[in-house]
XYZ file of C-alpha atoms in Angstrom:
737
model
C -68.312 -8.777 10.727
C -66.345 -9.979 13.705
C -68.875 -12.038 15.603
C -67.249 -11.255 18.927
C -68.448 -7.668 18.527
C -72.059 -8.574 17.749
C -74.682 -7.104 20.052
C -75.380 -9.435 22.994
C -78.854 -10.680 23.927
C -79.182 -8.393 26.901
C -81.902 -6.184 28.354
C -81.375 -2.447 28.711
C -81.516 -2.650 32.498
C -80.948 -5.299 35.123
C -83.893 -7.007 36.795
C -82.934 -5.656 40.216
C -81.864 -2.139 39.179
C -85.250 -0.469 39.704
C -85.710 1.927 42.654
C -87.456 0.040 45.437
C -91.149 0.693 46.039
C -91.890 2.560 49.280
C -93.271 -0.566 51.022
C -89.746 -2.014 51.115
C -89.629 -0.737 54.692
C -91.744 -3.718 55.800
C -88.982 -6.137 54.804
C -89.402 -9.710 53.553
C -92.218 -11.805 55.002
C -91.496 -15.253 56.505
C -94.238 -16.525 54.169
C -96.172 -14.367 51.740
C -99.516 -13.818 53.534
C -102.525 -15.935 52.553
C -105.128 -14.378 54.900
C -105.909 -11.101 56.679
C -104.583 -12.395 59.995
C -101.167 -12.967 58.437
C -101.285 -9.481 56.912
C -102.105 -8.000 60.314
C -99.166 -9.854 61.860
C -96.897 -8.218 59.288
C -98.373 -4.795 59.957
C -99.900 -4.505 56.483
C -103.149 -2.672 55.872
C -103.311 -3.894 52.259
C -101.452 -5.802 49.551
C -99.926 -4.031 46.599
C -100.134 -7.143 44.426
C -102.172 -10.323 44.921
C -101.213 -13.529 43.125
C -104.026 -16.009 42.478
C -102.753 -19.519 41.750
C -104.173 -22.977 41.083
C -101.378 -24.659 43.083
C -100.974 -24.987 46.812
C -98.574 -22.339 48.101
C -95.120 -23.857 48.489
C -92.410 -21.300 49.210
C -89.830 -22.963 46.996
C -88.014 -21.776 43.835
C -89.519 -24.644 41.830
C -93.006 -23.183 42.274
C -93.891 -20.286 40.004
C -96.040 -18.336 42.448
C -93.244 -18.369 45.039
C -90.635 -17.169 42.541
C -92.806 -14.346 41.215
C -93.962 -13.406 44.701
C -90.437 -13.220 46.098
C -89.124 -11.321 43.056
C -91.861 -8.698 43.427
C -91.252 -8.569 47.177
C -87.571 -7.889 46.467
C -88.712 -4.850 44.434
C -90.378 -3.474 47.568
C -93.982 -4.549 46.911
C -96.282 -6.190 49.458
C -97.381 -9.439 47.839
C -100.203 -11.713 48.967
C -101.114 -15.208 47.779
C -104.594 -16.624 47.185
C -103.932 -20.306 46.574
C -106.572 -22.663 45.141
C -109.554 -20.440 45.984
C -113.175 -21.566 45.784
C -113.915 -20.304 42.283
C -117.684 -20.551 42.729
C -117.763 -17.508 45.026
C -116.119 -14.144 44.480
C -115.699 -13.702 48.248
C -112.675 -16.029 48.127
C -111.031 -13.450 45.882
C -111.780 -10.701 48.396
C -110.062 -12.508 51.283
C -106.968 -10.279 51.208
C -108.841 -7.116 50.352
C -108.383 -4.952 47.298
C -104.848 -4.920 45.850
C -103.376 -1.457 45.321
C -101.789 -2.264 41.950
C -103.093 -5.452 40.292
C -104.078 -9.110 40.443
C -101.607 -11.603 38.984
C -103.379 -14.780 37.835
C -101.837 -18.164 37.020
C -103.220 -21.685 36.707
C -100.085 -22.977 38.439
C -97.033 -24.985 37.414
C -99.182 -27.117 35.081
C -101.808 -26.349 32.486
C -105.127 -26.885 34.293
C -106.546 -29.041 31.479
C -103.521 -31.343 31.332
C -103.523 -31.444 35.120
C -107.163 -32.576 35.151
C -107.477 -34.870 32.106
C -105.469 -37.751 30.692
C -104.405 -38.023 27.060
C -107.577 -40.098 26.564
C -109.615 -37.194 28.046
C -110.488 -39.174 31.139
C -110.757 -37.190 34.345
C -107.926 -37.577 36.839
C -108.795 -37.919 40.496
C -105.435 -36.800 41.822
C -103.446 -33.566 41.706
C -99.786 -33.566 42.715
C -99.896 -29.826 43.434
C -102.712 -30.115 45.981
C -102.464 -31.144 49.650
C -103.485 -34.759 50.010
C -103.076 -35.293 46.261
C -106.772 -34.497 45.797
C -108.157 -33.683 42.367
C -110.766 -31.029 41.644
C -109.245 -28.183 43.659
C -108.893 -25.955 40.596
C -111.354 -25.288 37.753
C -110.918 -26.244 34.133
C -109.315 -23.341 32.228
C -108.279 -21.875 35.581
C -106.777 -18.689 34.115
C -110.113 -17.713 32.572
C -112.206 -18.574 35.625
C -109.892 -16.927 38.166
C -109.611 -13.763 36.071
C -113.363 -13.435 35.790
C -113.771 -13.829 39.554
C -111.133 -11.151 40.169
C -113.146 -8.818 37.933
C -116.304 -9.613 39.881
C -114.557 -8.915 43.173
C -112.969 -5.599 42.152
C -113.976 -4.274 38.740
C -111.438 -1.470 38.596
C -108.331 -3.527 39.542
C -106.082 -4.511 36.613
C -105.733 -8.246 35.904
C -102.455 -9.625 34.537
C -102.374 -13.287 33.496
C -99.299 -15.483 33.126
C -97.834 -18.904 33.758
C -97.672 -21.779 31.313
C -101.424 -21.970 30.695
C -101.656 -18.344 29.545
C -98.252 -18.402 27.859
C -99.155 -21.251 25.508
C -102.496 -19.692 24.579
C -101.289 -16.247 23.593
C -102.633 -16.452 20.039
C -105.452 -18.456 18.420
C -104.686 -22.085 19.248
C -106.030 -25.597 18.763
C -107.774 -26.931 21.851
C -107.576 -30.719 22.126
C -110.360 -30.986 24.693
C -112.939 -29.165 22.576
C -111.351 -30.231 19.278
C -111.546 -26.751 17.855
C -109.464 -23.597 17.514
C -109.991 -21.172 20.383
C -109.126 -17.512 20.377
C -106.301 -16.016 22.433
C -106.927 -16.579 26.129
C -106.548 -12.859 26.847
C -110.001 -12.320 25.310
C -111.732 -15.067 27.291
C -110.024 -14.003 30.525
C -110.825 -10.329 29.888
C -107.327 -9.587 31.151
C -105.436 -6.333 30.686
C -102.042 -7.895 29.963
C -100.843 -11.428 29.209
C -97.251 -12.244 30.150
C -95.697 -15.193 28.343
C -92.513 -17.082 29.087
C -90.563 -16.613 32.307
C -92.321 -13.615 33.791
C -89.720 -11.921 36.011
C -88.430 -9.272 33.623
C -91.730 -8.112 32.040
C -93.697 -8.335 35.283
C -91.215 -6.247 37.252
C -91.295 -3.556 34.555
C -95.096 -3.539 34.440
C -95.354 -3.424 38.250
C -93.060 -0.410 38.533
C -94.829 1.416 35.725
C -98.214 0.928 37.410
C -96.704 1.935 40.761
C -95.384 5.115 39.145
C -98.904 6.105 38.134
C -99.063 4.837 34.571
C -102.480 3.593 33.503
C -102.650 -0.101 32.639
C -104.158 0.547 29.207
C -101.106 2.593 28.198
C -98.604 -0.166 29.022
C -98.551 -1.824 25.614
C -94.913 -2.112 24.585
C -93.276 -4.364 27.191
C -91.297 -7.298 25.812
C -92.756 -10.658 26.770
C -96.333 -9.353 26.950
C -99.464 -9.511 24.823
C -102.297 -6.969 24.875
C -105.592 -6.310 23.104
C -105.563 -3.458 20.602
C -107.620 -2.030 17.779
C -104.544 -1.355 15.646
C -100.765 -1.979 15.690
C -98.515 0.106 17.918
C -97.654 3.495 16.516
C -94.359 3.670 14.646
C -94.250 -0.049 13.764
C -94.070 -1.302 10.177
C -96.276 -4.194 9.097
C -95.199 -7.317 7.249
C -97.556 -9.988 5.961
C -96.811 -13.431 7.376
C -96.534 -14.937 3.879
C -93.356 -12.893 3.339
C -91.425 -14.485 6.217
C -88.310 -16.448 5.251
C -88.072 -20.175 5.794
C -86.628 -21.767 8.920
C -82.872 -21.730 9.282
C -82.088 -18.451 7.543
C -79.914 -16.124 9.583
C -80.786 -12.551 8.713
C -77.794 -10.290 8.011
C -77.002 -7.665 10.613
C -76.697 -4.216 8.978
C -73.728 -2.040 9.815
C -74.738 0.186 12.744
C -73.312 3.213 10.955
C -75.738 2.937 8.097
C -73.391 1.743 5.355
C -73.240 -1.791 4.036
C -69.456 -1.863 4.083
C -67.106 0.503 5.925
C -63.732 -0.094 4.356
C -60.510 1.806 4.977
C -59.395 2.309 1.385
C -59.060 5.755 -0.225
C -61.929 4.954 -2.540
C -64.231 4.461 0.435
C -63.284 7.866 1.832
C -63.807 9.380 -1.597
C -67.280 7.819 -1.818
C -68.064 9.325 1.574
C -67.000 12.806 0.343
C -63.932 13.042 2.554
C -60.817 14.789 1.174
C -57.846 13.265 2.922
C -55.552 16.066 1.676
C -57.660 18.908 2.978
C -56.085 21.071 5.643
C -59.354 21.683 7.407
C -61.934 19.112 8.356
C -65.123 19.389 6.381
C -68.559 18.855 7.871
C -69.917 15.350 7.338
C -73.581 14.481 7.244
C -74.075 11.632 9.709
C -76.881 9.272 8.769
C -79.017 7.942 11.613
C -78.471 4.246 12.372
C -80.499 2.046 10.090
C -82.920 -0.271 11.850
C -82.277 -3.981 11.679
C -84.759 -5.855 9.460
C -86.787 -7.041 12.473
C -86.786 -3.885 14.591
C -90.108 -2.049 14.875
C -91.628 -4.621 12.521
C -94.716 -6.691 13.228
C -95.995 -9.751 11.399
C -99.666 -9.823 10.539
C -100.909 -13.360 11.136
C -104.055 -14.762 9.510
C -107.086 -13.754 11.593
C -108.712 -16.018 14.171
C -111.756 -16.301 11.931
C -109.496 -17.669 9.166
C -107.297 -20.087 11.135
C -110.320 -21.509 12.963
C -111.733 -22.921 9.691
C -108.712 -23.105 7.370
C -106.154 -25.724 8.382
C -103.391 -24.637 5.955
C -103.622 -21.094 7.342
C -103.534 -22.449 10.897
C -100.405 -24.469 10.095
C -98.841 -21.407 8.488
C -99.618 -19.157 11.487
C -98.196 -21.748 13.895
C -95.030 -21.982 11.832
C -94.563 -18.205 11.913
C -95.083 -18.020 15.683
C -92.370 -20.632 16.258
C -89.967 -18.665 14.057
C -90.530 -15.492 16.070
C -89.241 -16.729 19.433
C -85.625 -15.516 19.410
C -85.444 -12.330 21.540
C -82.570 -11.095 19.380
C -84.525 -10.924 16.136
C -88.180 -11.721 16.841
C -90.834 -9.517 15.307
C -94.055 -8.604 17.080
C -97.172 -10.556 16.101
C -100.574 -9.076 15.294
C -103.652 -11.277 14.919
C -107.185 -10.017 14.428
C -110.024 -11.468 16.509
C -113.250 -9.882 15.273
C -113.088 -6.095 15.630
C -110.064 -6.274 17.946
C -106.623 -7.846 17.745
C -104.047 -9.428 19.994
C -100.645 -7.706 19.853
C -97.769 -9.941 20.961
C -94.577 -8.045 21.710
C -91.201 -9.712 21.024
C -89.991 -12.065 23.797
C -88.249 -10.738 26.883
C -84.477 -11.030 26.989
C -83.162 -14.009 28.989
C -81.892 -13.477 32.512
C -78.161 -13.066 32.991
C -76.335 -15.396 35.390
C -76.202 -12.699 38.090
C -79.951 -12.160 37.790
C -80.639 -15.892 37.949
C -78.504 -16.133 41.075
C -80.432 -13.280 42.664
C -83.798 -14.866 41.845
C -82.814 -18.245 43.312
C -81.118 -16.611 46.296
C -84.245 -14.890 47.608
C -85.452 -15.857 51.123
C -87.551 -18.928 50.282
C -88.605 -21.062 53.234
C -88.337 -24.125 50.943
C -91.409 -25.770 52.511
C -95.205 -25.614 52.062
C -97.162 -22.917 53.873
C -97.796 -23.920 57.521
C -101.592 -23.896 57.064
C -101.343 -27.248 55.243
C -100.064 -28.949 58.381
C -98.858 -32.498 57.806
C -100.755 -33.000 54.548
C -98.492 -34.252 51.787
C -98.080 -32.306 48.540
C -96.606 -34.862 46.103
C -95.061 -32.283 43.760
C -93.165 -30.785 46.687
C -92.024 -34.173 47.962
C -90.657 -34.914 44.506
C -88.560 -31.718 44.184
C -87.747 -30.722 47.747
C -84.164 -31.989 47.453
C -83.654 -31.114 43.790
C -81.880 -28.056 42.387
C -82.788 -26.186 39.226
C -79.494 -25.197 37.609
C -80.719 -23.712 34.316
C -83.676 -22.687 32.163
C -84.509 -23.035 28.490
C -84.023 -25.783 25.915
C -82.644 -25.655 22.382
C -83.740 -29.218 21.593
C -86.947 -28.137 19.896
C -88.806 -31.455 20.278
C -92.072 -30.880 18.466
C -94.266 -32.481 21.151
C -92.839 -30.289 23.922
C -93.794 -26.688 24.707
C -90.846 -25.825 26.958
C -89.080 -23.966 24.164
C -92.180 -21.892 23.404
C -92.382 -20.974 27.095
C -88.798 -20.663 28.339
C -87.018 -20.090 25.027
C -84.069 -21.729 23.271
C -81.336 -19.701 24.942
C -79.916 -21.428 28.010
C -79.955 -19.336 31.183
C -77.577 -20.796 33.755
C -76.873 -20.099 37.382
C -73.364 -19.807 38.754
C -71.658 -22.706 40.526
C -71.578 -20.671 43.723
C -75.340 -20.113 43.673
C -76.042 -23.805 43.072
C -73.690 -24.978 45.815
C -75.267 -22.504 48.219
C -78.708 -23.949 47.484
C -77.447 -27.485 48.101
C -76.183 -26.315 51.491
C -79.575 -24.736 52.225
C -81.286 -28.027 51.399
C -78.909 -29.804 53.747
C -79.601 -27.320 56.544
C -83.307 -26.505 56.049
C -85.197 -29.393 54.468
C -86.797 -31.612 57.130
C -85.641 -35.218 56.979
C -82.804 -34.612 54.501
C -80.958 -37.919 54.074
C -77.906 -36.638 52.228
C -79.297 -37.359 48.740
C -79.839 -34.565 46.209
C -82.537 -35.971 43.931
C -81.608 -33.898 40.866
C -79.337 -31.238 39.461
C -81.057 -30.214 36.265
C -83.873 -28.355 34.603
C -85.685 -28.876 31.308
C -82.696 -31.081 30.440
C -79.850 -32.488 32.485
C -76.927 -31.562 30.272
C -77.453 -28.143 28.673
C -75.920 -26.243 31.584
C -73.935 -23.287 30.196
C -74.205 -24.611 26.617
C -74.846 -21.728 24.250
C -74.152 -20.691 20.706
C -70.472 -19.962 20.087
C -71.388 -17.258 17.565
C -73.072 -14.193 19.060
C -74.279 -13.185 15.627
C -75.897 -16.564 15.028
C -77.386 -16.679 18.530
C -79.038 -13.287 18.132
C -80.362 -13.809 14.594
C -81.057 -17.536 14.133
C -84.601 -18.754 13.489
C -83.994 -22.508 13.505
C -86.553 -24.549 15.408
C -83.812 -26.715 16.920
C -80.082 -26.387 17.445
C -79.608 -30.181 17.410
C -81.944 -31.414 14.658
C -81.458 -32.764 12.050
C -77.834 -32.392 13.164
C -76.107 -30.471 15.912
C -75.446 -26.951 14.647
C -71.792 -26.171 14.033
C -72.174 -23.034 16.170
C -73.481 -24.931 19.216
C -71.093 -25.487 22.109
C -71.080 -29.142 23.202
C -68.296 -28.902 25.789
C -69.711 -30.376 29.021
C -66.786 -29.195 31.164
C -68.938 -26.742 33.205
C -71.419 -29.517 34.035
C -68.665 -31.985 34.951
C -67.011 -29.454 37.244
C -70.371 -28.626 38.837
C -71.062 -32.302 39.555
C -67.656 -32.710 41.200
C -68.046 -29.657 43.411
C -71.579 -30.686 44.371
C -70.355 -34.125 45.457
C -67.799 -32.484 47.714
C -70.383 -30.538 49.725
C -70.205 -31.663 53.337
C -73.199 -33.754 54.333
C -74.071 -34.787 50.773
C -73.833 -38.535 50.192
C -75.220 -38.831 46.684
C -76.134 -36.560 43.767
C -78.645 -38.113 41.385
C -79.543 -36.820 37.937
C -83.262 -37.189 37.292
C -83.752 -34.649 34.505
C -83.755 -36.048 30.996
C -80.312 -36.494 29.459
C -80.051 -35.217 25.910
C -77.943 -38.147 24.781
C -77.197 -36.805 21.287
C -75.346 -33.975 23.021
C -73.802 -36.253 25.641
C -72.038 -38.503 23.120
C -70.263 -35.411 21.773
C -68.396 -35.313 25.088
C -67.805 -38.865 26.414
C -66.195 -37.391 29.538
C -69.654 -36.299 30.633
C -71.124 -39.758 30.064
C -68.325 -41.270 32.173
C -68.894 -38.748 34.982
C -72.641 -39.318 34.903
C -72.468 -43.117 34.812
C -69.701 -43.403 37.409
C -71.263 -41.199 40.074
C -74.825 -40.053 39.396
C -76.962 -43.005 38.285
C -79.001 -44.833 40.898
C -79.136 -48.173 39.076
C -81.455 -46.970 36.315
C -81.131 -44.011 33.961
C -84.191 -42.828 32.076
C -83.672 -41.492 28.576
C -86.165 -40.764 25.820
C -85.562 -42.054 22.288
C -89.371 -41.618 21.896
C -89.509 -43.908 18.830
C -87.427 -46.220 16.656
C -88.813 -45.375 13.202
C -87.735 -42.556 10.892
C -91.252 -41.330 10.051
C -92.385 -40.372 13.556
C -88.872 -39.323 14.621
C -88.756 -36.774 11.790
C -92.007 -35.222 13.075
C -90.737 -35.291 16.643
C -87.452 -33.651 15.578
C -85.559 -36.358 17.458
C -82.353 -38.182 16.427
C -82.362 -41.715 15.035
C -81.678 -44.850 17.016
C -78.035 -44.859 15.924
C -77.460 -42.067 18.436
C -79.148 -44.108 21.155
C -76.928 -47.090 20.306
C -73.799 -44.946 20.657
C -74.930 -43.643 24.017
C -75.805 -47.142 25.242
C -72.362 -48.370 24.217
C -70.724 -45.631 26.293
C -73.155 -46.199 29.171
C -72.408 -49.922 29.319
C -68.663 -49.358 28.962
C -68.406 -46.844 31.806
C -70.806 -48.807 34.037
C -68.541 -51.843 33.663
C -65.427 -49.771 34.384
C -67.120 -48.438 37.535
C -68.010 -51.994 38.579
C -71.733 -51.229 38.583
C -74.751 -53.022 37.155
C -76.823 -50.206 35.698
C -79.592 -50.125 33.139
C -81.055 -47.710 30.635
C -84.827 -47.285 30.773
C -86.036 -45.848 27.449
C -89.192 -43.777 27.139
C -91.395 -43.978 24.050
C -94.468 -42.131 22.820
C -97.354 -43.872 21.114
C -99.828 -42.336 18.647
C -97.553 -39.404 17.808
C -98.317 -37.531 14.557
C -96.432 -39.128 11.698
C -96.797 -42.639 13.169
C -98.439 -45.419 11.192
C -99.691 -48.723 12.576
C -96.714 -50.391 10.895
C -94.317 -47.971 12.644
C -95.761 -49.057 15.994
C -95.400 -52.744 15.121
C -91.760 -52.219 14.113
C -91.071 -50.408 17.384
C -92.732 -53.195 19.381
C -90.602 -55.782 17.590
C -87.501 -53.716 18.471
C -88.598 -53.611 22.105
C -89.180 -57.363 22.168
C -85.828 -58.059 20.521
C -84.140 -55.971 23.241
C -86.264 -57.534 26.012
C -87.971 -54.286 27.036
C -91.402 -54.531 28.634
C -92.634 -51.048 29.387
C -94.748 -50.580 32.496
C -95.991 -47.061 31.799
C -96.349 -45.593 28.344
C -97.711 -42.262 27.210
C -100.025 -41.645 24.308
C -99.254 -38.380 22.538
C -100.943 -35.468 24.336
C -101.680 -32.480 22.035
C -100.756 -29.624 24.360
C -101.407 -26.039 23.241
C -98.926 -24.411 20.856
C -96.623 -27.414 20.406
C -95.543 -28.026 16.813
C -96.766 -31.615 17.018
C -100.194 -30.372 18.076
C -100.372 -28.321 14.894
C -99.491 -31.428 12.880
C -102.120 -33.397 14.822
C -104.823 -30.832 14.069
C -103.974 -30.052 10.436
C -102.361 -33.348 9.325
C -99.787 -31.163 7.548
C -96.062 -30.917 8.143
C -95.864 -27.416 9.621
C -92.131 -27.930 10.228
C -91.749 -26.946 6.560
C -93.239 -24.228 4.388
C -96.939 -24.727 3.817
C -97.434 -24.847 0.053
C -100.054 -26.190 -2.343
C -98.243 -29.533 -2.438
C -97.586 -29.641 1.302
C -96.766 -32.964 2.928
C -99.738 -34.882 4.284
C -98.883 -36.508 7.617
C -100.526 -39.689 8.948
C -102.028 -38.874 12.331
C -103.435 -41.527 14.705
C -106.816 -40.153 15.744
C -109.898 -41.635 17.298
C -110.178 -43.741 20.436
C -109.642 -47.099 18.700
C -106.437 -46.218 16.855
C -104.932 -44.432 19.838
C -105.770 -47.440 22.058
C -104.222 -49.721 19.456
C -100.931 -47.812 19.370
C -100.702 -47.848 23.136
C -101.529 -51.555 23.222
C -98.811 -52.326 20.654
C -96.272 -50.453 22.758
C -97.328 -52.685 25.661
C -97.231 -55.797 23.506
C -96.610 -57.982 26.585
C -99.924 -57.043 28.253
C -102.639 -59.658 27.573
C -105.323 -56.972 27.878
C -104.262 -55.580 24.494
C -103.767 -58.850 22.611
C -107.253 -59.082 21.031
C -106.941 -55.564 19.601
C -103.389 -56.225 18.365
C -104.356 -59.534 16.710
C -107.237 -57.883 14.875
C -104.966 -55.094 13.637
C -102.176 -57.456 12.558
C -104.635 -59.449 10.481
C -105.951 -56.266 8.857
C -102.347 -55.222 8.073
C -101.527 -58.580 6.506
C -99.122 -59.406 9.320
C -100.852 -62.433 10.796
C -97.469 -64.207 10.792
C -96.612 -62.094 13.875
C -99.293 -63.950 15.855
C -98.038 -67.096 17.521
C -95.555 -68.536 20.000
C -92.384 -68.200 17.923
C -89.586 -65.832 18.884
C -90.366 -63.699 15.817
C -94.008 -63.267 16.868
C -95.342 -60.219 18.658
C -98.366 -61.712 20.454
C -99.476 -65.331 21.072
C -102.502 -67.041 19.599
C -105.752 -66.812 21.487
C -105.745 -69.435 24.263
C -108.407 -71.129 26.311
C -108.074 -68.688 29.197
C -108.893 -65.775 26.912
C -111.813 -67.654 25.386
C -113.123 -68.422 28.858
C -112.629 -64.781 29.801
C -114.722 -63.708 26.794
C -117.512 -66.038 27.899
C -117.462 -64.475 31.343
C -116.227 -67.544 33.240
C -112.910 -65.947 34.163
C -111.871 -62.407 34.917
C -108.715 -61.066 33.291
C -105.601 -60.667 35.375
C -103.539 -57.525 35.481
C -100.317 -57.939 33.543
C -97.143 -57.828 35.550
C -93.663 -57.247 34.197
C -90.084 -57.678 35.275
C -90.349 -54.314 37.027
C -93.476 -55.192 39.018
C -93.336 -58.919 39.719
C -93.711 -62.354 38.150
C -95.340 -62.698 34.772
C -98.963 -63.704 34.402
C -97.883 -66.949 32.734
C -95.974 -68.069 35.840
C -98.955 -67.258 38.029
C -101.312 -69.133 35.732
C -99.130 -72.257 35.785
C -99.291 -72.501 39.586
C -102.088 -75.022 40.185
C -103.812 -75.476 43.574
C -103.202 -78.789 45.304
C -106.070 -81.269 45.448
C -106.865 -84.531 47.287
C -104.628 -85.562 50.191
C -102.198 -82.730 49.517
C -104.896 -80.082 49.523
C -103.743 -77.009 51.451
C -105.348 -76.496 54.822
C -106.936 -73.147 55.473
C -104.832 -70.748 57.475
C -106.783 -70.038 60.649
C -104.051 -68.028 62.303
C -104.911 -64.464 63.184
C -102.999 -61.872 61.194
C -100.053 -60.285 62.904
C -100.233 -56.508 63.193
C -96.983 -54.611 62.720
């Protein structure tokens, strides 16, 4: 088949093609109302839709509630916002009155559990999405709690849940905080519909169907949604999950005319019963188009009761879910939970460029709601001068859930739309200094990169387009990104464009022109990239390239920095305690860091977020990236507080606080030769200061590095003067500035 004629990944109708709801006559609101007084000022007697969110309301396209609110407003609906309500009292959920259509509930831009707890399960006391950076303004498992309060407030109003917290809990999933498998969040939230992924397309369809009088319990077939059912949808064929093909197989696309091969030879016409010599045309029986192998087919996953106690079945179910994420060929999923089941429809089709432009071109104020006054919202301060140029990621890193939420197909905005947003930032953002802090998204350099084969793009089930090698069908031409950077730099009033999103350097080295453009114009002294590890074992479970790729990128980075006459540095990011990592792997990585004179200030222990492939490996200790068989691969997984602390300490080998733990581990590993003062050693021998510290006569000092100040050794060697040269006390009053 000619791949250029393959069916595109496109929805049947455009996002903004629906007839506007009658309330369009009110026009767009300056800010979506957050109280009855604001509704009265707009002339509203009620809201059609109320969005409940765990984030402060910032009317900016980087905040989910603002995007969804403005998209629904553009459809003609009156949308209100209840931001960070007091979840202990249902009256907070009655503040805008009863919505005419439904409540939309989201935990916010972050999962509420990750927002509240560290990877070591310690409670955080800050929240970047809250005014004043205060923690505790949203409940744990916010989607569940908010949904229940909405039900208490108005029992008969439909509740639709979405956002990343709901999206990544759409089927039975391992919960790191309780260390058990929990059922789909739609059951705990008692919601009517769960929307996963980017919500614009499914939510707009659902909203119009409810507005047109359709009952919520009959809206069961919308792509990108999950619902509770007793049985599969009518007319769908079932397939047991054990029959699914392995990763990487591209299913054949049947001929739309029903035949396997439509040739033009006489024999083909003869087989079809056509007499070419006949004077009169004879009637031909036309067969209806044959369904593609994935159309109207659902996959029956092992039940919640099975995956909650059987780790091989959990790993198998996780593997199947990750295979069924391509909108072009994904099958529906059906998983029993007791006497009911969750039905997960295939993913929604990605937005087209014109739709993306429309979404980002809506009338955002680009600032927090005025009720917050001068209180700082750190998340807003971080992104207020950044521009999101694309969505999606085909990298497939196993520890990341972006792919499971936004999909592998890149959705890009047009250059014109992006430039227009830069101009809006210049004209609207208070205190704009001429610096755009980022042009990016989930990655910095996947803008307009898509599969060159439409057939492959619409039928592929690979977990990653770049691992173990870059797929031959994947476009790696960075010309669109280079041209965008150049046009952005030319915008009047813009002094500097920085790139803060992560650079996928294995893609970048395929087009050195991009590396040169990036290094010459868009690096502010340091560029952060993420090799994540140096050893093959953990890298294979991360689905990340080897260090040879990093070395190639560094060579180009240094070369082009020198040509530009700039002193610039790469700052690598690494993960400790990732599944597949042994103690020896961590030691080898630390030795690599020491050999390259890297002393990392902040390091991250692996955080098992819901639905990520690495989380499945963490829970099951099986390699779910491959078929789960009787002889499946057992994966070493660092678990328990001591081993996770050890891995983090090894990554920060320069910090004296971790030396006792590292020494103990090195001795247990038979690597005591790495303890000492030699250049080949990882940590020094125990010294008198540490012994004194153990006895309580001296408190430990905080380690400082080349990024934060002088080393502890230099401080320790500075002795106070005694005798005649003893320093006199400074009796001067402090000067106030």
